[in-house]
C-alpha positions as a printed Julia matrix, in Angstrom:
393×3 Matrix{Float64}:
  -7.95   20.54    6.37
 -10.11   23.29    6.66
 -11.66   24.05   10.57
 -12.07   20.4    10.93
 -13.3    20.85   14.48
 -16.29   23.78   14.51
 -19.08   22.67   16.24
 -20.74   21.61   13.13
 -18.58   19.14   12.18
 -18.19   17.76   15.45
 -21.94   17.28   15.59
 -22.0    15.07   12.4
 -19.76   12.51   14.86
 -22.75   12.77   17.52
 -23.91    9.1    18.07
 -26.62    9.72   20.42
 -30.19    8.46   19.4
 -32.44    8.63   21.85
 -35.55    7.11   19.99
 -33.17    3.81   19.78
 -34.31    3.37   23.83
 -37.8     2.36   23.05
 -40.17    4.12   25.48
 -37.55    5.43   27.46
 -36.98    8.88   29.21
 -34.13    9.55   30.73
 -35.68    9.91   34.23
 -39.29    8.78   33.47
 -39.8     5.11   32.32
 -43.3     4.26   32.35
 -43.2     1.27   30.1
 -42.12   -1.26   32.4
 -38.73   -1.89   30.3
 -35.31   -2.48   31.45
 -32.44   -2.11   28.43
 -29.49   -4.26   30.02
 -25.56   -4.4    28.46
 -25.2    -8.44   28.32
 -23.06  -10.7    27.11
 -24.1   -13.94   25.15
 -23.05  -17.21   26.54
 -24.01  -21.07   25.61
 -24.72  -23.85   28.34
 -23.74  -27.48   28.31
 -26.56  -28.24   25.82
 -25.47  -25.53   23.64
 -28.12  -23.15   24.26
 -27.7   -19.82   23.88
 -28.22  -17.74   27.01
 -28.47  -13.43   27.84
 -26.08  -13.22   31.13
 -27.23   -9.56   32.42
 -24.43   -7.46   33.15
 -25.58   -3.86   33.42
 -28.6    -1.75   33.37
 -29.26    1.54   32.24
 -30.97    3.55   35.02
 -32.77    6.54   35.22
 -29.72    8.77   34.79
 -28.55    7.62   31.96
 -25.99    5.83   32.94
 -25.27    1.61   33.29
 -25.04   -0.32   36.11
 -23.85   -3.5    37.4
 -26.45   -5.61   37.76
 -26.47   -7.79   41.26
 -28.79  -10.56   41.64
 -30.42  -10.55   45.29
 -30.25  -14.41   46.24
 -32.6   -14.11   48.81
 -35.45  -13.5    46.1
 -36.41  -15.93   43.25
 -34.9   -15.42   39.95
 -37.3   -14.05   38.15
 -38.66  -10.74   37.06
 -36.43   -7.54   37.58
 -33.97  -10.42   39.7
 -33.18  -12.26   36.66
 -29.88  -12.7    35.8
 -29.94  -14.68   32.79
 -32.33  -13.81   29.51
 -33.68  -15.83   26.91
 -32.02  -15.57   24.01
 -33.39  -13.07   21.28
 -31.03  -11.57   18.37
 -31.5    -9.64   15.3
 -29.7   -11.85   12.75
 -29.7    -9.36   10.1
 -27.85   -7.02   12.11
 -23.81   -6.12   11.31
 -22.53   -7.52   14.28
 -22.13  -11.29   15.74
 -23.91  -13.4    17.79
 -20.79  -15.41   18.77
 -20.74  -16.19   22.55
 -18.62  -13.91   24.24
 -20.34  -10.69   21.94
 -21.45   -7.78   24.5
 -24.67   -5.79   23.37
 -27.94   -4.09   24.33
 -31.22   -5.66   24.84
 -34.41   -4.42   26.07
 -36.89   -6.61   28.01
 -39.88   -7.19   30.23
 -41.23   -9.6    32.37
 -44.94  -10.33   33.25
 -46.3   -12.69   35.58
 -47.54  -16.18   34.07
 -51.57  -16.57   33.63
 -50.67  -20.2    34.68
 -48.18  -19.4    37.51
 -47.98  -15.57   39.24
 -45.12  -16.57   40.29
 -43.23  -17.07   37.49
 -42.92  -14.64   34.51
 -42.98  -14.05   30.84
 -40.5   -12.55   29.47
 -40.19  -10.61   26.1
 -36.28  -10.24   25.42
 -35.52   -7.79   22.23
 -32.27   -6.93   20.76
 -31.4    -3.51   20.11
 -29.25   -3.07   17.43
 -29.18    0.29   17.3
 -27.05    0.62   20.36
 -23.7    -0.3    20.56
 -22.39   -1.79   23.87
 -19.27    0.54   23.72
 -16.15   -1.56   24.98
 -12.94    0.49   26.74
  -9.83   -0.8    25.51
  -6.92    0.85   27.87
  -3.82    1.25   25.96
  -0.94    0.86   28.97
   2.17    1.17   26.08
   1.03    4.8    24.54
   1.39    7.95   26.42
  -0.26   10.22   23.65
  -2.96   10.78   20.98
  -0.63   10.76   18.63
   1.25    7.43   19.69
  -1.77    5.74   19.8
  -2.97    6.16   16.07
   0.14    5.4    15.22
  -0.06    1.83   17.16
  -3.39    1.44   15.38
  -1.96    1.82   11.9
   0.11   -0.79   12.61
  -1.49   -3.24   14.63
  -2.68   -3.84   18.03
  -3.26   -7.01   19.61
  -7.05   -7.17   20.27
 -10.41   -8.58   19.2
 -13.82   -6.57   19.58
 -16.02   -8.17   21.75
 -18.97   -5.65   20.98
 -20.34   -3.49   18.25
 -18.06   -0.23   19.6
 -14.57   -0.13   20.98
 -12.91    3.21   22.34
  -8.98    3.01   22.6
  -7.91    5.15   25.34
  -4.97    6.43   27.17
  -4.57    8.04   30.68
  -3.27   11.31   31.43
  -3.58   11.54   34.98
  -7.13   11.17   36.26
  -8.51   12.04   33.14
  -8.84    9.68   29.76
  -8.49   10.21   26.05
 -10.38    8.11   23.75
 -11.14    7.47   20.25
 -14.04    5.71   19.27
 -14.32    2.9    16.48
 -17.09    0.91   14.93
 -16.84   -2.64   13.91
 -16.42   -1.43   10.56
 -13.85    0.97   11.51
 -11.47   -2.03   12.02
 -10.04   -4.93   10.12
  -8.88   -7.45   12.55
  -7.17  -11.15   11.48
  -5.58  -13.37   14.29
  -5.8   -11.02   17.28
  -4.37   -8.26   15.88
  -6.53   -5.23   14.74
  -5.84   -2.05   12.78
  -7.68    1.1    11.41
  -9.83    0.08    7.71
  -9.47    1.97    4.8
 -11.81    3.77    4.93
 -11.06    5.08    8.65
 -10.21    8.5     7.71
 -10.96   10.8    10.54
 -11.12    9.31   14.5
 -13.77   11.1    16.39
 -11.57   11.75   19.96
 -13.81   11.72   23.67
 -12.1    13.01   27.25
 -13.71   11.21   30.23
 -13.26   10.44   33.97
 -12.86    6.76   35.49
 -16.39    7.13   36.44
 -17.1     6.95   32.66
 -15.77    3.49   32.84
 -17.93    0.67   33.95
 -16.02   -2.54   35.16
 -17.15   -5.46   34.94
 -17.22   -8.77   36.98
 -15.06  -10.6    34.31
 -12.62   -7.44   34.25
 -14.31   -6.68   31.01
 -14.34   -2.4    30.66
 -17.46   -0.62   28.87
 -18.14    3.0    28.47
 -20.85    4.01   31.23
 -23.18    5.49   28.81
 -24.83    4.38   25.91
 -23.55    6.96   23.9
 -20.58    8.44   23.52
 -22.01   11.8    22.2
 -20.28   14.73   20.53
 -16.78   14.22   20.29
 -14.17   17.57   21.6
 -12.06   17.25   18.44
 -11.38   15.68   15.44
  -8.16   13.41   14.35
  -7.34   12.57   10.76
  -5.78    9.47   10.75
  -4.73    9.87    7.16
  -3.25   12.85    5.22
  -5.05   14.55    2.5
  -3.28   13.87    0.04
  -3.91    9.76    0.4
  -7.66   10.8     0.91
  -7.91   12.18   -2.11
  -5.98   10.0    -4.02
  -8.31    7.09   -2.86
 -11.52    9.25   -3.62
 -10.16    9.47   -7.56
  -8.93    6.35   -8.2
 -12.66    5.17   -6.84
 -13.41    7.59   -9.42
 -11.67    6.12  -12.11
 -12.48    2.44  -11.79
 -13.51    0.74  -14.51
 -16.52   -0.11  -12.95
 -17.24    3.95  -12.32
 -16.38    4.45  -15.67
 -18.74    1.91  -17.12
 -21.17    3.12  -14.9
 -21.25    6.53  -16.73
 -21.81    4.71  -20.1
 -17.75    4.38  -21.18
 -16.51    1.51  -23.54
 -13.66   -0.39  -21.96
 -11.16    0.68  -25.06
 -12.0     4.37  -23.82
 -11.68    3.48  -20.45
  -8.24    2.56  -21.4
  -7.75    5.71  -23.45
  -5.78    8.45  -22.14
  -7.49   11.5   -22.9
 -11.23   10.27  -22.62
 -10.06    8.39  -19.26
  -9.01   11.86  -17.66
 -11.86   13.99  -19.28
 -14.06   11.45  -17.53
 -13.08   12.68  -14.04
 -16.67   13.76  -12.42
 -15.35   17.05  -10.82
 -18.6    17.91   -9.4
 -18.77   14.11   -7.49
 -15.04   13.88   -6.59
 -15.17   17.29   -5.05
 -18.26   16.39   -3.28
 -16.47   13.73   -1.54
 -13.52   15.38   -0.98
 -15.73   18.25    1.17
 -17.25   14.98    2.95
 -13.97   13.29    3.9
 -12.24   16.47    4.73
 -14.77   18.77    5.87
 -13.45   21.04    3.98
 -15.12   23.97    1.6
 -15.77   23.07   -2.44
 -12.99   25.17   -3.32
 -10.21   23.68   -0.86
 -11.49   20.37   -2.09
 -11.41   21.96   -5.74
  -7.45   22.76   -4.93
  -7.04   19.26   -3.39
  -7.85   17.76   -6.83
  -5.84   20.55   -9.2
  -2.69   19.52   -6.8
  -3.1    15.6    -7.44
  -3.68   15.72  -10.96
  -0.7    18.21  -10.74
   1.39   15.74   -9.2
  -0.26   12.58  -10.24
   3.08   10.61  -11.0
   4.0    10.88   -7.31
   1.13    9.4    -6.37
   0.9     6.68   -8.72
   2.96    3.56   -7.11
   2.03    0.78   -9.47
  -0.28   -0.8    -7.84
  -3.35    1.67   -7.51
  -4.58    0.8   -11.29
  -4.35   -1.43  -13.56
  -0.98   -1.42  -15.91
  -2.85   -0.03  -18.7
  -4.63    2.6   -16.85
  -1.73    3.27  -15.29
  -0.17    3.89  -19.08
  -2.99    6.04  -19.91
  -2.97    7.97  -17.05
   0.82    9.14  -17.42
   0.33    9.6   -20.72
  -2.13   11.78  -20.92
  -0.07   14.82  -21.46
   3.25   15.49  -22.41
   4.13   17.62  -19.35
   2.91   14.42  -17.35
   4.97   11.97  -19.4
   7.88   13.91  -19.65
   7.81   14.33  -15.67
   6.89   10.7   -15.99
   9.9     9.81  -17.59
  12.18   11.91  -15.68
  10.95   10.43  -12.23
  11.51    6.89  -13.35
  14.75    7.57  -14.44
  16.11    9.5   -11.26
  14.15    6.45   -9.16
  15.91    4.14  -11.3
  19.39    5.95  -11.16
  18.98    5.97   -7.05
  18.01    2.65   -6.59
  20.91    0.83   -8.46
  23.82    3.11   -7.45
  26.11    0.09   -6.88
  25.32   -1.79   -9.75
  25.65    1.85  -12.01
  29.34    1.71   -9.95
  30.26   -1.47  -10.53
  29.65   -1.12  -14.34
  31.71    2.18  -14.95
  34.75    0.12  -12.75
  34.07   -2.18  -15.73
  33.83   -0.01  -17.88
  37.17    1.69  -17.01
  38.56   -1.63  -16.94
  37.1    -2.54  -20.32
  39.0     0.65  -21.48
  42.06   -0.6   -20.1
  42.36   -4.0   -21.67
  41.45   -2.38  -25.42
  43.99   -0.05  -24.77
  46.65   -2.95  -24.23
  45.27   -4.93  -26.78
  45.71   -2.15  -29.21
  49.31   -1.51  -27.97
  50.02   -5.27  -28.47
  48.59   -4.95  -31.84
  51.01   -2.18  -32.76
  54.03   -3.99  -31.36
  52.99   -7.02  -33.36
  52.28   -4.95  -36.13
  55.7    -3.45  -35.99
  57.31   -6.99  -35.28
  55.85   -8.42  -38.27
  57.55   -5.62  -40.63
  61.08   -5.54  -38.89
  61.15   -9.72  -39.67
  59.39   -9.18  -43.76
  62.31   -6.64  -43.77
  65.02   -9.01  -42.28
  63.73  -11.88  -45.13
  64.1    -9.64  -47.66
  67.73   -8.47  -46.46
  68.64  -11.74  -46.17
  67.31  -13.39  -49.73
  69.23  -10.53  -51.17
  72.33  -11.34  -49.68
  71.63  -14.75  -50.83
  70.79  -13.63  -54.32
  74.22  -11.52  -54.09
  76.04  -14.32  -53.31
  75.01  -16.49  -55.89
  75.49  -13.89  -58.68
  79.37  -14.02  -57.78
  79.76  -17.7   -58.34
């Protein structure tokens, strides 16, 4: 990967945006609005509630929200909002889901001294949860945890997994989308191909009542470096078979019998987009991404694991020159030859042993052989004696 981490493509990782806090300055709010972290909740009716955790002050940075109970419970002493969510929005409204919401309250025409509030959801803010990985001890160790699995369950829109190297953290950051998580147990998508890694203090971390640990800021920001959780190699592999689908390949006006043909399925390779994306993925220049693609269609049988394509494409692909099916060949039969040493073993022992047994047989055959003759010659020496005998009477 080429210079993964200049400034410029650490920038493109930047998550700040500012004109998400609606009429909000860092420093100067003049629109009356507080944007709290909270945390949705139902009562015993089944209503959905807003419990206020944290508010963003004037620095920039959330705080724990504490209720004064000496003052009623209204206006900026609420802590419980009406309910308001964006339902179109990527993440959940599932009780126990931590996000942003801005709000106001007004006094009452009716009743000063009770207020109105308006309660909006702002999706484009992530409550960013801290996830505080006790078992790893390096950047490295952690990815590795998350490609296998981690026992955990996002309870916001943004999780960063962290470690601690003495009073300092390491973090990367993930989106919902950036994890697939079934039963309690979460790893890196797919399409998770390079983790955006943060250094903080503990006073980056905001703890909450419940235990519950958030980033202090709404943002994360730029990141100081850049991991690639996968190789390459895989990258680009993923990137052409995309390319290659028979859905991409109808898209660009192809029949499905020359989909399944060799040479018009490899001379329908769009260069131009696969090398686009490869530059994307890898932040890389066109012609490093140009030399990624040369070096898998190079060494496209190593790549190819049954499973990738379709049997038929897979046939076609192979196949489409003789170089390529030659090496084809050749790999399958060394992979073949490896995997069933014993069984290759136990059928030369046979073998040997087959050799054996014809050899007897054949010896037996001669000794029989010769057996037979020495008793047709014994017959015939005794019917002449016979004859002999007679002939003198």
């Amino acid at each position: 990967m080429a210079n993964p981490n200049n400034s410029n493509h650490l920038a493109e990782y930047d998550d700040t945006n500012l004109a998400a806090l609606p009429g909000y300055d860092y420093g100067n709010d003049d629109s009356g609005e507080i944007i709290s972290l909270c945390r949705i909740f139902t009562d015993k009716f089944e209503n959905r509630w807003l419990s206020r955790c944290a508010d963003l002050n004037t620095y920039g940075n959330y705080e724990i929200f504490y209720q004064d109970k000496n003052e009623p419970p209204y206006f900026r002493n609420r802590s419980k909002l009406y309910y308001n969510f964006f339902e179109n929005s990527n993440t959940t409204s599932d009780a126990g889901f931590y996000g942003i919401w801005t709000w106001s309250a007004t006094r009452r025409d009716t009743d000063e001294t009770k207020d109105f509030l308006v309660v909006n959801y702002t999706p484009e803010i992530d409550a960013i949860e801290v996830k505080i990985m006790e078992d790893s001890f390096s950047l490295d160790e952690l990815i590795r945890l998350l490609k296998k699995g981690v026992d955990f369950n996002l309870n916001s829109g943004k999780v960063m997994f962290a470690i601690k190297s003495g009073s300092q953290y390491t973090g990367i950051l993930c989106k919902a989308k950036d994890l697939d998580i079934n039963n309690g147990v979460a790893v890196f998508s797919k399409n998770y191909t390079i983790a955006p890694v943060y250094r903080f203090g503990g006073n980056d971390i905001l703890n909450l009542h419940n235990g519950f640990l958030f980033y202090r800021k709404p943002f994360a920001g730029i990141p100081i470096d850049l991991y690639p959780v996968r190789g390459p190699r895989e990258i680009v592999k993923d990137i052409i078979f995309d390319s290659l689908s028979w859905n991409a390949c109808k898209a660009r006006g192809l029949t499905h019998d020359q989909h399944k043909s060799l040479k018009n399925f490899i001379g329908t390779i769009p260069d131009s987009d696969v090398t686009e994306k490869i530059v994307s993925e890898l932040h890389c220049s066109p012609t490093e991404a140009q030399n990624y693609l040369d070096e898998f269609l190079d060494n496209a049988v190593s790549y190819i694991d049954g499973s990738s394509i379709e049997d038929d494409v897979l046939g076609s692909v192979i196949s489409a020159n003789d170089k390529l099916w030659e090496k084809g060949k050749n790999s399958i039969r060394e992979e073949l030859v490896k995997e069933n040493e014993d069984l290759i073993a136990e059928y030369n022992s046979l073998n040997d042993d087959l050799g054996t047994i014809k050899n007897e047989i054949k010896a037996s055959k001669s000794t029989l052989e010769k057996a037979k003759a020495d008793n047709e010659q014994f017959d015939q020496s005794r019917a002449n004696r016979t004859q002999g005998a007679a002939d003198v009477e």
